[in-house]
XYZ file of C-alpha atoms in Angstrom:
436
model
C 25.111 3.261 25.776
C 22.162 4.520 23.804
C 19.704 4.220 26.084
C 21.893 5.871 28.876
C 22.781 8.827 26.625
C 19.482 9.398 25.907
C 18.314 8.974 29.399
C 21.058 11.988 30.117
C 20.504 13.704 26.628
C 16.840 14.596 27.796
C 17.916 16.419 30.794
C 19.584 19.127 28.779
C 18.168 22.102 26.861
C 19.216 22.894 23.196
C 20.054 26.117 21.318
C 16.734 26.878 20.552
C 15.326 26.574 24.131
C 14.002 23.271 24.091
C 14.464 20.094 26.585
C 16.947 17.728 24.898
C 15.040 14.348 22.742
C 16.754 11.056 22.022
C 20.585 11.291 21.116
C 20.075 8.166 19.188
C 17.474 5.982 17.712
C 16.457 1.962 19.294
C 14.728 -0.708 18.905
C 11.161 -0.274 19.818
C 8.108 -2.841 19.534
C 7.817 -4.301 16.511
C 10.708 -4.351 15.449
C 10.833 -1.024 14.574
C 13.558 1.786 14.785
C 13.303 5.253 16.258
C 13.309 7.491 18.812
C 11.855 5.808 22.117
C 11.617 6.192 25.389
C 12.912 3.167 26.559
C 14.612 0.106 23.736
C 12.640 -3.164 23.215
C 13.821 -6.800 22.978
C 13.423 -8.547 19.963
C 10.532 -11.560 20.677
C 9.911 -14.452 18.297
C 7.063 -16.569 18.413
C 7.177 -20.199 18.171
C 5.988 -21.612 15.346
C 3.768 -23.741 17.179
C 2.441 -20.968 19.088
C -1.638 -20.710 18.257
C -1.223 -17.705 17.073
C 0.984 -15.845 15.079
C 0.041 -12.316 14.886
C 2.432 -9.843 16.133
C -0.586 -8.867 18.607
C -0.081 -12.169 20.011
C 3.417 -11.932 21.037
C 4.427 -9.801 24.387
C 6.293 -6.382 24.597
C 9.279 -6.818 26.492
C 11.218 -3.275 26.793
C 14.320 -3.223 28.285
C 13.206 -0.823 30.871
C 16.754 -1.091 33.716
C 19.681 -1.652 30.898
C 21.770 -1.490 34.256
C 20.802 -5.030 35.025
C 20.271 -6.160 30.982
C 22.209 -9.648 30.361
C 23.525 -10.745 26.613
C 21.646 -13.611 27.423
C 18.503 -14.906 25.750
C 15.461 -15.933 26.975
C 12.418 -18.532 26.992
C 8.926 -17.234 28.167
C 6.634 -19.856 27.945
C 2.964 -19.880 29.097
C 0.372 -22.401 30.749
C -2.753 -23.209 32.837
C 0.007 -22.315 36.113
C 0.724 -18.810 34.649
C 3.914 -17.468 33.121
C 7.407 -18.840 33.155
C 11.070 -17.202 32.321
C 14.071 -19.024 31.334
C 17.437 -17.250 31.258
C 19.175 -19.377 28.887
C 22.815 -18.688 29.212
C 22.642 -20.882 32.317
C 18.924 -22.067 32.302
C 18.142 -20.849 35.293
C 14.232 -20.382 35.818
C 13.530 -16.762 36.877
C 9.684 -16.905 37.252
C 7.821 -18.616 38.840
C 9.877 -17.145 42.038
C 11.072 -19.021 44.317
C 10.049 -19.093 47.999
C 11.312 -20.001 51.680
C 9.864 -21.030 54.838
C 11.497 -19.863 57.948
C 13.764 -23.222 59.281
C 11.678 -22.123 62.902
C 8.282 -22.498 61.849
C 5.942 -24.772 63.720
C 2.396 -25.948 62.042
C 1.630 -27.695 58.895
C 1.609 -24.392 56.907
C 3.181 -23.761 53.630
C 3.940 -21.795 50.456
C 3.616 -22.490 46.775
C 5.939 -20.970 44.695
C 5.354 -17.300 43.226
C 3.692 -17.066 39.751
C 4.032 -13.408 38.438
C 1.289 -11.462 36.507
C 2.048 -9.502 33.612
C 2.907 -6.729 33.185
C 5.639 -6.897 35.236
C 6.063 -5.327 38.058
C 9.237 -2.672 38.999
C 9.118 -3.835 43.072
C 9.455 -7.935 41.849
C 13.185 -7.797 42.743
C 12.126 -6.798 46.552
C 12.400 -9.376 49.210
C 9.193 -9.557 50.809
C 8.133 -11.107 54.207
C 4.941 -12.514 56.006
C 4.615 -12.906 59.136
C 1.929 -14.557 61.031
C 0.621 -12.379 64.073
C -1.729 -15.585 64.999
C -3.281 -18.520 63.330
C -5.341 -16.292 61.539
C -3.924 -13.311 60.365
C -0.606 -12.367 59.205
C 1.529 -9.046 57.926
C 3.032 -8.231 54.860
C 6.431 -6.072 54.646
C 8.868 -5.211 51.647
C 11.774 -5.729 53.563
C 14.204 -3.626 50.443
C 11.916 -0.523 50.913
C 10.772 -0.911 54.781
C 7.466 -0.656 53.769
C 4.684 -2.287 55.420
C 2.540 -3.553 53.129
C -0.475 -4.840 54.869
C -1.495 -5.849 58.464
C -3.545 -8.024 59.956
C -4.631 -10.082 56.706
C -7.380 -12.692 57.107
C -5.959 -16.145 57.114
C -7.772 -19.588 55.913
C -6.046 -22.805 56.353
C -7.538 -24.399 53.513
C -5.742 -21.855 51.279
C -5.015 -18.132 51.052
C -4.131 -16.148 48.188
C -1.678 -13.192 48.573
C -0.451 -10.846 45.617
C 2.042 -7.909 45.926
C 4.276 -6.519 43.930
C 3.354 -8.728 40.796
C 3.230 -11.727 42.425
C 1.070 -14.172 43.801
C 1.583 -17.138 46.047
C -0.480 -19.799 47.796
C -0.159 -20.173 51.412
C -1.861 -23.199 53.016
C -2.382 -25.442 56.549
C -1.812 -24.594 60.205
C -0.041 -21.716 61.225
C 1.414 -20.496 64.238
C 1.506 -17.130 65.744
C 5.254 -16.426 64.470
C 5.349 -18.433 61.506
C 7.455 -16.496 58.549
C 7.870 -16.920 54.941
C 10.276 -14.928 51.983
C 9.507 -13.954 48.699
C 13.351 -12.931 48.619
C 12.670 -11.540 45.081
C 12.129 -12.393 41.542
C 14.513 -10.970 38.695
C 13.409 -10.007 35.562
C 17.185 -8.682 34.331
C 16.310 -5.414 33.414
C 13.294 -6.442 31.721
C 9.490 -5.624 31.590
C 7.652 -7.716 29.792
C 3.895 -6.750 28.622
C 1.261 -9.596 28.283
C 0.186 -10.214 24.454
C -2.793 -8.078 23.545
C -4.245 -11.020 22.248
C -4.631 -13.692 25.433
C -2.566 -16.671 24.969
C -3.128 -20.180 24.865
C -1.266 -23.020 27.265
C 1.661 -24.618 25.787
C 2.329 -21.127 23.379
C 6.517 -19.634 23.923
C 8.442 -16.984 22.690
C 12.081 -16.629 22.121
C 12.943 -13.148 23.705
C 16.270 -11.450 22.598
C 17.085 -8.189 24.908
C 20.609 -7.014 22.948
C 20.672 -9.446 19.921
C 20.419 -6.663 17.311
C 21.288 -3.814 19.552
C 24.634 -3.287 17.673
C 22.709 -3.167 14.262
C 19.717 -1.178 15.302
C 21.674 2.037 17.036
C 21.891 5.190 15.179
C 22.149 8.738 15.112
C 18.982 10.015 15.927
C 20.366 13.833 16.018
C 21.490 15.731 12.282
C 21.631 19.256 13.725
C 23.962 20.449 15.728
C 21.339 23.227 17.445
C 19.320 20.443 18.893
C 22.370 19.019 20.914
C 21.256 19.588 24.685
C 24.266 20.769 25.608
C 22.821 23.374 28.291
C 20.868 22.736 31.531
C 17.835 23.752 31.207
C 17.645 25.609 34.671
C 19.332 28.465 35.886
C 19.798 29.435 39.955
C 21.299 32.170 41.381
C 22.105 34.637 44.161
C 20.487 38.330 44.581
C 24.011 39.496 44.758
C 23.241 43.265 44.634
C 20.424 42.756 47.533
C 21.876 40.014 49.337
C 24.178 40.650 52.296
C 24.832 37.166 53.783
C 27.448 34.872 52.137
C 25.413 31.935 50.716
C 26.264 30.792 47.578
C 23.813 28.734 45.749
C 25.536 26.126 43.224
C 24.496 25.425 39.528
C 22.250 22.906 40.439
C 21.199 19.726 38.515
C 18.309 18.209 36.962
C 17.386 14.602 38.697
C 16.874 11.350 36.488
C 13.656 11.165 36.518
C 12.298 7.715 37.689
C 10.349 7.057 35.603
C 10.607 9.605 32.485
C 9.996 11.753 31.618
C 11.106 14.580 33.313
C 9.111 16.653 36.138
C 6.595 19.161 34.151
C 7.323 21.921 36.479
C 11.113 21.738 35.843
C 11.718 25.412 34.002
C 8.884 27.158 36.000
C 10.606 29.764 38.809
C 10.803 29.025 42.168
C 12.169 31.472 44.947
C 14.033 30.261 47.831
C 13.593 33.268 50.547
C 15.494 33.164 53.685
C 13.611 34.343 56.939
C 16.649 34.081 59.335
C 20.028 32.592 58.971
C 18.860 28.810 59.514
C 15.125 29.165 58.371
C 13.732 29.647 54.231
C 11.020 29.759 52.256
C 9.845 28.152 49.325
C 7.860 30.216 46.724
C 6.727 29.065 43.255
C 2.892 30.210 42.555
C 3.139 29.078 39.081
C 3.853 25.071 39.563
C 1.189 22.998 39.260
C 0.091 22.716 42.316
C 2.104 25.737 43.661
C 4.855 25.788 46.037
C 4.057 27.870 49.466
C 6.366 26.656 52.243
C 7.335 28.491 54.979
C 10.420 27.543 57.767
C 12.387 25.184 56.174
C 15.271 24.541 58.281
C 18.842 25.613 56.670
C 21.098 22.943 56.660
C 24.408 24.255 54.584
C 25.345 22.146 51.746
C 22.139 19.889 52.137
C 20.399 18.793 49.289
C 17.517 21.269 47.702
C 15.225 19.358 45.589
C 12.021 20.889 43.801
C 10.371 20.418 40.589
C 12.695 17.843 39.496
C 16.150 19.731 40.388
C 18.744 19.882 43.041
C 20.734 22.612 44.256
C 22.699 23.145 47.430
C 22.968 26.268 49.440
C 26.443 27.115 51.257
C 27.604 29.964 54.133
C 25.895 32.044 56.476
C 22.850 33.725 54.667
C 20.981 36.182 56.237
C 17.849 37.158 56.769
C 15.922 38.422 53.884
C 18.534 36.928 51.060
C 17.076 35.740 47.908
C 17.965 32.653 45.780
C 16.333 31.428 42.150
C 16.005 28.691 40.406
C 14.351 29.342 36.833
C 14.095 28.674 33.269
C 17.786 29.111 31.312
C 16.264 31.280 29.055
C 18.949 30.838 26.147
C 21.529 28.109 27.287
C 24.346 30.093 25.283
C 27.800 29.514 26.701
C 26.533 26.987 29.119
C 27.873 23.112 28.658
C 26.737 21.467 32.063
C 24.427 18.773 29.983
C 27.785 18.419 27.993
C 29.771 17.459 30.486
C 27.428 15.072 32.395
C 27.464 13.249 28.856
C 31.088 13.204 28.851
C 30.769 11.650 32.507
C 29.517 8.949 31.320
C 32.522 7.293 29.776
C 33.530 6.437 33.181
C 30.656 6.040 35.520
C 29.483 2.257 36.040
C 26.005 2.086 33.902
C 27.033 -1.322 32.989
C 26.122 -5.129 33.765
C 24.619 -4.459 37.045
C 26.093 -0.651 37.284
C 29.610 -2.968 37.892
C 30.809 -1.512 34.734
C 31.689 1.782 32.593
C 31.418 2.259 28.644
C 35.364 2.737 29.001
C 35.434 -0.640 31.275
C 33.282 -2.333 29.246
C 35.576 -1.564 26.072
C 38.001 -2.751 27.362
C 36.883 -5.933 28.659
C 35.432 -6.532 25.218
C 39.061 -5.593 23.294
C 40.617 -7.617 26.728
C 38.125 -11.152 25.887
C 39.094 -10.620 21.739
C 42.442 -10.591 22.243
C 42.778 -13.648 24.953
C 40.318 -15.682 21.962
C 42.355 -15.086 19.379
C 45.403 -15.794 21.448
C 43.615 -18.814 22.493
C 43.139 -19.300 18.726
C 46.145 -19.235 17.614
C 47.555 -21.526 20.396
C 44.974 -24.306 19.252
C 45.791 -23.563 15.422
C 49.839 -24.330 16.331
C 49.125 -27.137 18.149
C 46.826 -28.733 15.586
C 49.478 -28.178 13.181
C 51.917 -29.731 14.547
C 49.384 -32.229 15.702
C 48.986 -33.129 11.703
C 52.871 -32.695 11.027
C 53.500 -35.396 13.652
C 50.273 -37.586 12.111
C 51.626 -36.754 8.723
C 55.094 -38.036 10.012
C 53.886 -41.240 11.397
C 52.236 -42.003 8.289
C 55.157 -42.001 5.790
C 57.350 -44.089 8.150
C 54.756 -46.875 7.530
C 53.465 -46.274 3.962
C 55.382 -43.495 2.696
C 58.306 -43.712 -0.026
C 62.244 -43.042 1.097
C 63.716 -41.311 -2.129
C 67.362 -42.180 -1.332
C 66.454 -46.089 -0.603
C 64.720 -45.934 -3.567
C 67.387 -44.438 -5.689
C 70.024 -47.124 -3.908
C 67.986 -49.937 -5.053
C 67.229 -47.894 -8.576
C 71.467 -48.113 -8.480
C 71.776 -51.778 -7.705
C 69.119 -52.622 -10.673
C 70.524 -50.791 -12.461
C 74.131 -52.481 -11.900
C 72.544 -56.108 -12.063
C 70.571 -55.330 -15.222
C 74.362 -54.209 -16.753
C 76.054 -57.526 -15.307
C 73.410 -59.478 -16.412
C 73.316 -58.168 -20.257
C 77.587 -58.640 -20.034
C 76.555 -62.252 -19.102
C 74.104 -62.358 -22.247
C 76.833 -60.973 -24.713
C 79.435 -63.291 -23.238
C 77.699 -65.905 -23.826
C 76.520 -65.192 -27.318
C 80.305 -64.607 -28.024
C 81.063 -67.889 -26.651
C 78.017 -69.513 -28.661
C 79.310 -67.602 -31.873
C 82.680 -69.337 -31.246
C 81.655 -72.692 -30.644
C 79.865 -73.050 -33.925
C 83.094 -71.330 -35.447
C 85.130 -73.927 -34.231
C 82.472 -76.261 -35.902
C 82.780 -75.301 -39.344
């Protein structure tokens, strides 16, 4: 919630004309809380580590909150490198899995993929290694369709291959056409930075990305004038001089990957049509300056420069101009506020499969189901206790009705015995009287 709201708020402009800052405070490195660009995970060092100084612990940031899970993780260091285990299912994320094609021939093998810190954003990409001959191979990032290297020399005694933040070892006799794959190494949205102080084999750390998220979130803005409700750019057509029917959209700020926003975001840009099918783009104040000519016009297509995107529709004519520049006052502009509100129903959580609204509904539903389960379990246990008590009482308990009947019987027997003693005493007295 904090990260996605902060990211969108930074793309707006406040009433002072400044770009938006963080809307919420989040946890930063070493447990501090503030207006950080990305939140950090809590990292707890193993008490048996060789160095318990904070500098000897890795810094872990939540670089892609849409992929972050609620699990804790264990990061361990050995002579073979770092290993990362997700504790919710004990899945070993590092070292990464690799695979050899089932059609490979020869004795060629590939090791598991060790990870180099800091973690590379391209780690999850699928990469293939294909041999051209027994002595060279090509490397391709299949996720981005990018050729990373060609005709890399191969030594059958062992060749180290490093791309996208991982390293594998290839060895053995290879044949042309042999293929190996590094199918992508998951980081669950985390970026792990190596400790400033080199670790010792056997050191380990507990990583808790979301354990204190709800505790540490707080509002960073207390002045309503600093709420970035407006968009920092405004797109306009020259209604006075334009002769065509072309219209330009209000424009949106592109989400920067990674932040911050483009430094040229608010530099004025002019789009001038040279014909009904082409236009020029000019921005002398941009760094570097923009001076493009003969750009093809496609109605409704995205036009993106300096970190923003607009669309032009209709039929512009030669000499028609459109400008995109700074939003000088931002008054009566709620474009960014609407985008902030729109986050409620956008799938920004759980691997981009859930929105704030659906995630909250899932929490409420989960609590309801667990509450119902507990109530049913409590009722069953109460019934079991009652049955146990009845069973115990049937063996060792006291039946009050039976005891009352026994008391009456004993009372009557006592009374009868007392009567017999009375009669015996009377008879004895009578016999003594006869003797006198």
